mmCIF file with all atom_site columns, C-alpha atoms in Angstrom:
data_model
loop_
_atom_site.group_PDB
_atom_site.id
_atom_site.type_symbol
_atom_site.label_atom_id
_atom_site.label_alt_id
_atom_site.label_comp_id
_atom_site.label_asym_id
_atom_site.label_entity_id
_atom_site.label_seq_id
_atom_site.pdbx_PDB_ins_code
_atom_site.Cartn_x
_atom_site.Cartn_y
_atom_site.Cartn_z
_atom_site.occupancy
_atom_site.B_iso_or_equiv
_atom_site.pdbx_formal_charge
_atom_site.auth_seq_id
_atom_site.auth_comp_id
_atom_site.auth_asym_id
_atom_site.auth_atom_id
_atom_site.pdbx_PDB_model_num
ATOM 1   C CA . MET A 1 1   ? 97.449  79.689 43.345 1.00 0.00 ? 1193 MET A CA 1
ATOM 2   C CA . ARG A 1 2   ? 97.486  77.630 40.186 1.00 0.00 ? 1194 ARG A CA 1
ATOM 3   C CA . ASN A 1 3   ? 94.521  75.736 38.748 1.00 0.00 ? 1195 ASN A CA 1
ATOM 4   C CA . LEU A 1 4   ? 93.990  73.625 35.618 1.00 0.00 ? 1196 LEU A CA 1
ATOM 5   C CA . LEU A 1 5   ? 93.598  76.709 33.431 1.00 0.00 ? 1197 LEU A CA 1
ATOM 6   C CA . THR A 1 6   ? 96.808  78.362 34.635 1.00 0.00 ? 1198 THR A CA 1
ATOM 7   C CA . THR A 1 7   ? 98.660  75.033 34.307 1.00 0.00 ? 1199 THR A CA 1
ATOM 8   C CA . GLY A 1 8   ? 97.430  74.847 30.715 1.00 0.00 ? 1200 GLY A CA 1
ATOM 9   C CA . GLU A 1 9   ? 98.450  78.442 30.054 1.00 0.00 ? 1201 GLU A CA 1
ATOM 10  C CA . ALA A 1 10  ? 101.966 77.718 31.317 1.00 0.00 ? 1202 ALA A CA 1
ATOM 11  C CA . PHE A 1 11  ? 102.166 74.541 29.191 1.00 0.00 ? 1203 PHE A CA 1
ATOM 12  C CA . LEU A 1 12  ? 100.987 76.437 26.088 1.00 0.00 ? 1204 LEU A CA 1
ATOM 13  C CA . LYS A 1 13  ? 103.418 79.295 26.748 1.00 0.00 ? 1205 LYS A CA 1
ATOM 14  C CA . ALA A 1 14  ? 106.306 76.814 26.978 1.00 0.00 ? 1206 ALA A CA 1
ATOM 15  C CA . LEU A 1 15  ? 105.165 75.068 23.786 1.00 0.00 ? 1207 LEU A CA 1
ATOM 16  C CA . THR A 1 16  ? 104.830 78.272 21.758 1.00 0.00 ? 1208 THR A CA 1
ATOM 17  C CA . ALA A 1 17  ? 108.289 79.318 22.996 1.00 0.00 ? 1209 ALA A CA 1
ATOM 18  C CA . ARG A 1 18  ? 109.512 75.818 22.042 1.00 0.00 ? 1210 ARG A CA 1
ATOM 19  C CA . ASP A 1 19  ? 110.883 75.450 25.562 1.00 0.00 ? 1211 ASP A CA 1
ATOM 20  C CA . PHE A 1 20  ? 110.356 71.699 25.695 1.00 0.00 ? 1212 PHE A CA 1
ATOM 21  C CA . LYS A 1 21  ? 112.274 71.187 28.923 1.00 0.00 ? 1213 LYS A CA 1
ATOM 22  C CA . ARG A 1 22  ? 109.989 73.649 30.724 1.00 0.00 ? 1214 ARG A CA 1
ATOM 23  C CA . MET A 1 23  ? 106.936 72.113 29.073 1.00 0.00 ? 1215 MET A CA 1
ATOM 24  C CA . GLY A 1 24  ? 107.817 68.792 30.701 1.00 0.00 ? 1216 GLY A CA 1
ATOM 25  C CA . THR A 1 25  ? 107.515 70.324 34.167 1.00 0.00 ? 1217 THR A CA 1
ATOM 26  C CA . PHE A 1 26  ? 103.745 70.583 33.630 1.00 0.00 ? 1218 PHE A CA 1
ATOM 27  C CA . LEU A 1 27  ? 103.299 66.824 33.035 1.00 0.00 ? 1219 LEU A CA 1
ATOM 28  C CA . VAL A 1 28  ? 102.909 64.052 35.619 1.00 0.00 ? 1220 VAL A CA 1
ATOM 29  C CA . PRO A 1 29  ? 105.432 61.175 35.382 1.00 0.00 ? 1221 PRO A CA 1
ATOM 30  C CA . ASP A 1 30  ? 102.810 58.792 33.967 1.00 0.00 ? 1222 ASP A CA 1
ATOM 31  C CA . VAL A 1 31  ? 101.026 61.259 31.655 1.00 0.00 ? 1223 VAL A CA 1
ATOM 32  C CA . LYS A 1 32  ? 98.939  59.559 28.953 1.00 0.00 ? 1224 LYS A CA 1
ATOM 33  C CA . PHE A 1 33  ? 99.355  61.072 25.482 1.00 0.00 ? 1225 PHE A CA 1
ATOM 34  C CA . ARG A 1 34  ? 96.967  59.989 22.741 1.00 0.00 ? 1226 ARG A CA 1
ATOM 35  C CA . ALA A 1 35  ? 97.160  61.514 19.284 1.00 0.00 ? 1227 ALA A CA 1
ATOM 36  C CA . LEU A 1 36  ? 95.112  61.293 16.121 1.00 0.00 ? 1228 LEU A CA 1
ATOM 37  C CA . LEU A 1 37  ? 97.542  62.220 13.361 1.00 0.00 ? 1229 LEU A CA 1
ATOM 38  C CA . PRO A 1 38  ? 97.162  61.994 9.575  1.00 0.00 ? 1230 PRO A CA 1
ATOM 39  C CA . PRO A 1 39  ? 98.903  58.565 9.503  1.00 0.00 ? 1231 PRO A CA 1
ATOM 40  C CA . GLY A 1 40  ? 96.660  57.155 12.266 1.00 0.00 ? 1232 GLY A CA 1
ATOM 41  C CA . SER A 1 41  ? 96.156  57.009 16.016 1.00 0.00 ? 1233 SER A CA 1
ATOM 42  C CA . PHE A 1 42  ? 99.003  56.670 18.489 1.00 0.00 ? 1234 PHE A CA 1
ATOM 43  C CA . GLU A 1 43  ? 99.374  56.383 22.249 1.00 0.00 ? 1235 GLU A CA 1
ATOM 44  C CA . TRP A 1 44  ? 102.400 57.091 24.415 1.00 0.00 ? 1236 TRP A CA 1
ATOM 45  C CA . ASN A 1 45  ? 103.124 57.342 28.138 1.00 0.00 ? 1237 ASN A CA 1
ATOM 46  C CA . GLY A 1 46  ? 105.388 59.670 30.092 1.00 0.00 ? 1238 GLY A CA 1
ATOM 47  C CA . PRO A 1 47  ? 106.701 63.208 29.706 1.00 0.00 ? 1239 PRO A CA 1
ATOM 48  C CA . ALA A 1 48  ? 109.650 62.091 27.570 1.00 0.00 ? 1240 ALA A CA 1
ATOM 49  C CA . ALA A 1 49  ? 107.280 60.794 24.882 1.00 0.00 ? 1241 ALA A CA 1
ATOM 50  C CA . VAL A 1 50  ? 105.248 64.020 24.888 1.00 0.00 ? 1242 VAL A CA 1
ATOM 51  C CA . ILE A 1 51  ? 108.384 66.145 24.662 1.00 0.00 ? 1243 ILE A CA 1
ATOM 52  C CA . GLU A 1 52  ? 109.993 63.924 22.019 1.00 0.00 ? 1244 GLU A CA 1
ATOM 53  C CA . ASN A 1 53  ? 106.958 64.097 19.749 1.00 0.00 ? 1245 ASN A CA 1
ATOM 54  C CA . LEU A 1 54  ? 106.283 67.820 20.109 1.00 0.00 ? 1246 LEU A CA 1
ATOM 55  C CA . SER A 1 55  ? 109.958 68.695 19.707 1.00 0.00 ? 1247 SER A CA 1
ATOM 56  C CA . SER A 1 56  ? 110.221 66.461 16.610 1.00 0.00 ? 1248 SER A CA 1
ATOM 57  C CA . TRP A 1 57  ? 107.311 68.362 15.073 1.00 0.00 ? 1249 TRP A CA 1
ATOM 58  C CA . PHE A 1 58  ? 108.278 71.907 16.051 1.00 0.00 ? 1250 PHE A CA 1
ATOM 59  C CA . GLY A 1 59  ? 111.796 72.007 17.497 1.00 0.00 ? 1251 GLY A CA 1
ATOM 60  C CA . SER A 1 60  ? 113.863 72.028 14.316 1.00 0.00 ? 1252 SER A CA 1
ATOM 61  C CA . ALA A 1 61  ? 111.940 74.725 12.439 1.00 0.00 ? 1253 ALA A CA 1
ATOM 62  C CA . GLU A 1 62  ? 114.228 77.498 11.269 1.00 0.00 ? 1254 GLU A CA 1
ATOM 63  C CA . ASP A 1 63  ? 111.261 79.873 11.131 1.00 0.00 ? 1255 ASP A CA 1
ATOM 64  C CA . PHE A 1 64  ? 108.336 79.480 13.519 1.00 0.00 ? 1256 PHE A CA 1
ATOM 65  C CA . GLU A 1 65  ? 105.280 81.706 13.975 1.00 0.00 ? 1257 GLU A CA 1
ATOM 66  C CA . VAL A 1 66  ? 102.262 81.393 16.242 1.00 0.00 ? 1258 VAL A CA 1
ATOM 67  C CA . LEU A 1 67  ? 99.259  82.333 14.101 1.00 0.00 ? 1259 LEU A CA 1
ATOM 68  C CA . ASP A 1 68  ? 96.640  81.653 16.754 1.00 0.00 ? 1260 ASP A CA 1
ATOM 69  C CA . SER A 1 69  ? 96.230  80.080 20.165 1.00 0.00 ? 1261 SER A CA 1
ATOM 70  C CA . GLN A 1 70  ? 93.241  79.543 22.419 1.00 0.00 ? 1262 GLN A CA 1
ATOM 71  C CA . ILE A 1 71  ? 92.675  78.057 25.827 1.00 0.00 ? 1263 ILE A CA 1
ATOM 72  C CA . GLU A 1 72  ? 89.540  77.421 27.839 1.00 0.00 ? 1264 GLU A CA 1
ATOM 73  C CA . GLU A 1 73  ? 88.164  75.100 30.449 1.00 0.00 ? 1265 GLU A CA 1
ATOM 74  C CA . VAL A 1 74  ? 85.266  72.914 29.315 1.00 0.00 ? 1266 VAL A CA 1
ATOM 75  C CA . ASN A 1 75  ? 83.439  71.405 32.309 1.00 0.00 ? 1267 ASN A CA 1
ATOM 76  C CA . GLY A 1 76  ? 86.597  70.306 34.078 1.00 0.00 ? 1268 GLY A CA 1
ATOM 77  C CA . ARG A 1 77  ? 88.654  69.512 30.976 1.00 0.00 ? 1269 ARG A CA 1
ATOM 78  C CA . LEU A 1 78  ? 91.113  71.850 29.356 1.00 0.00 ? 1270 LEU A CA 1
ATOM 79  C CA . ARG A 1 79  ? 90.953  72.720 25.659 1.00 0.00 ? 1271 ARG A CA 1
ATOM 80  C CA . LEU A 1 80  ? 94.075  74.089 24.003 1.00 0.00 ? 1272 LEU A CA 1
ATOM 81  C CA . ALA A 1 81  ? 94.145  75.037 20.338 1.00 0.00 ? 1273 ALA A CA 1
ATOM 82  C CA . TYR A 1 82  ? 96.924  76.516 18.291 1.00 0.00 ? 1274 TYR A CA 1
ATOM 83  C CA . LYS A 1 83  ? 97.930  77.164 14.709 1.00 0.00 ? 1275 LYS A CA 1
ATOM 84  C CA . PHE A 1 84  ? 101.587 77.456 13.767 1.00 0.00 ? 1276 PHE A CA 1
ATOM 85  C CA . ARG A 1 85  ? 103.340 78.504 10.579 1.00 0.00 ? 1277 ARG A CA 1
ATOM 86  C CA . LEU A 1 86  ? 106.811 77.079 10.134 1.00 0.00 ? 1278 LEU A CA 1
ATOM 87  C CA . ARG A 1 87  ? 109.527 76.092 7.729  1.00 0.00 ? 1279 ARG A CA 1
ATOM 88  C CA . PRO A 1 88  ? 110.905 73.764 6.768  1.00 0.00 ? 1280 PRO A CA 1
ATOM 89  C CA . HIS A 1 89  ? 108.549 70.821 7.219  1.00 0.00 ? 1281 HIS A CA 1
ATOM 90  C CA . PRO A 1 90  ? 110.133 68.774 10.035 1.00 0.00 ? 1282 PRO A CA 1
ATOM 91  C CA . PHE A 1 91  ? 110.434 65.651 7.893  1.00 0.00 ? 1283 PHE A CA 1
ATOM 92  C CA . LYS A 1 92  ? 111.130 67.326 4.518  1.00 0.00 ? 1284 LYS A CA 1
ATOM 93  C CA . PRO A 1 93  ? 114.300 69.439 4.782  1.00 0.00 ? 1285 PRO A CA 1
ATOM 94  C CA . GLY A 1 94  ? 114.467 72.369 2.403  1.00 0.00 ? 1286 GLY A CA 1
ATOM 95  C CA . SER A 1 95  ? 110.707 72.679 2.045  1.00 0.00 ? 1287 SER A CA 1
ATOM 96  C CA . GLY A 1 96  ? 108.806 75.946 2.243  1.00 0.00 ? 1288 GLY A CA 1
ATOM 97  C CA . TRP A 1 97  ? 106.221 77.261 4.660  1.00 0.00 ? 1289 TRP A CA 1
ATOM 98  C CA . HIS A 1 98  ? 103.701 74.900 6.239  1.00 0.00 ? 1290 HIS A CA 1
ATOM 99  C CA . VAL A 1 99  ? 100.735 75.501 8.536  1.00 0.00 ? 1291 VAL A CA 1
ATOM 100 C CA . ILE A 1 100 ? 99.635  73.082 11.243 1.00 0.00 ? 1292 ILE A CA 1
ATOM 101 C CA . GLU A 1 101 ? 96.719  73.249 13.635 1.00 0.00 ? 1293 GLU A CA 1
ATOM 102 C CA . GLN A 1 102 ? 96.242  71.086 16.696 1.00 0.00 ? 1294 GLN A CA 1
ATOM 103 C CA . GLN A 1 103 ? 93.466  70.746 19.269 1.00 0.00 ? 1295 GLN A CA 1
ATOM 104 C CA . LEU A 1 104 ? 94.280  69.274 22.671 1.00 0.00 ? 1296 LEU A CA 1
ATOM 105 C CA . PHE A 1 105 ? 91.867  68.158 25.344 1.00 0.00 ? 1297 PHE A CA 1
ATOM 106 C CA . CYS A 1 106 ? 93.653  67.691 28.648 1.00 0.00 ? 1298 CYS A CA 1
ATOM 107 C CA . ASP A 1 107 ? 92.924  66.369 32.101 1.00 0.00 ? 1299 ASP A CA 1
ATOM 108 C CA . GLY A 1 108 ? 94.887  67.435 35.136 1.00 0.00 ? 1300 GLY A CA 1
ATOM 109 C CA . GLY A 1 109 ? 94.984  69.677 38.107 1.00 0.00 ? 1301 GLY A CA 1
ATOM 110 C CA . ALA A 1 110 ? 96.691  72.634 39.664 1.00 0.00 ? 1302 ALA A CA 1
ATOM 111 C CA . GLU A 1 111 ? 100.198 71.274 39.226 1.00 0.00 ? 1303 GLU A CA 1
ATOM 112 C CA . ALA A 1 112 ? 100.327 69.148 36.090 1.00 0.00 ? 1304 ALA A CA 1
ATOM 113 C CA . LEU A 1 113 ? 98.506  67.530 33.193 1.00 0.00 ? 1305 LEU A CA 1
ATOM 114 C CA . ILE A 1 114 ? 97.713  63.825 33.551 1.00 0.00 ? 1306 ILE A CA 1
ATOM 115 C CA . GLY A 1 115 ? 96.252  63.171 30.105 1.00 0.00 ? 1307 GLY A CA 1
ATOM 116 C CA . ILE A 1 116 ? 96.435  64.764 26.664 1.00 0.00 ? 1308 ILE A CA 1
ATOM 117 C CA . ASP A 1 117 ? 94.212  63.891 23.697 1.00 0.00 ? 1309 ASP A CA 1
ATOM 118 C CA . LEU A 1 118 ? 95.502  65.588 20.542 1.00 0.00 ? 1310 LEU A CA 1
ATOM 119 C CA . LEU A 1 119 ? 93.909  66.031 17.111 1.00 0.00 ? 1311 LEU A CA 1
ATOM 120 C CA . CYS A 1 120 ? 96.251  67.197 14.357 1.00 0.00 ? 1312 CYS A CA 1
ATOM 121 C CA . SER A 1 121 ? 95.629  68.699 10.903 1.00 0.00 ? 1313 SER A CA 1
ATOM 122 C CA . GLY A 1 122 ? 99.027  67.586 9.656  1.00 0.00 ? 1314 GLY A CA 1
ATOM 123 C CA . PHE A 1 123 ? 101.624 69.861 8.092  1.00 0.00 ? 1315 PHE A CA 1
ATOM 124 C CA . LEU A 1 124 ? 99.851  71.581 5.205  1.00 0.00 ? 1316 LEU A CA 1
ATOM 125 C CA . PRO A 1 125 ? 101.826 73.471 2.555  1.00 0.00 ? 1317 PRO A CA 1
ATOM 126 C CA . GLU A 1 126 ? 100.975 77.141 2.771  1.00 0.00 ? 1318 GLU A CA 1
ATOM 127 C CA . ILE A 1 127 ? 98.819  78.331 -0.101 1.00 0.00 ? 1319 ILE A CA 1
ATOM 128 C CA . GLU A 1 128 ? 99.943  81.691 -1.408 1.00 0.00 ? 1320 GLU A CA 1
ATOM 129 C CA . ASN A 1 129 ? 97.223  84.256 -2.052 1.00 0.00 ? 1321 ASN A CA 1
ATOM 130 C CA . LYS A 1 130 ? 97.624  85.718 -5.517 1.00 0.00 ? 1322 LYS A CA 1
#
């Protein structure tokens, strides 16, 4: 039997696999998606908007690595965190490696997420250790 935590695990697994179609199956039709991104705050509604945004950020990467991911339930809310390394930057073709970290706080139930609040570091150029 699924609960909020296992729903979140399935959503995160689909995201890290960049299986955006599958990711959408874990969202209710009127999911609320709020994001605080480096350019400002944004709000969208519906699975298509969630999928469109996440796929625009991660879907076109030629190289994509999961550096870290975490998931836990916090008093009835779900916290997802992940750090990805990818290239090129999704909006700067031909660029090198970038690292991005996002924190998501989600509401939902056993079948799907009904709300996602996302905080994003932005795409940061990887600093080479010398």
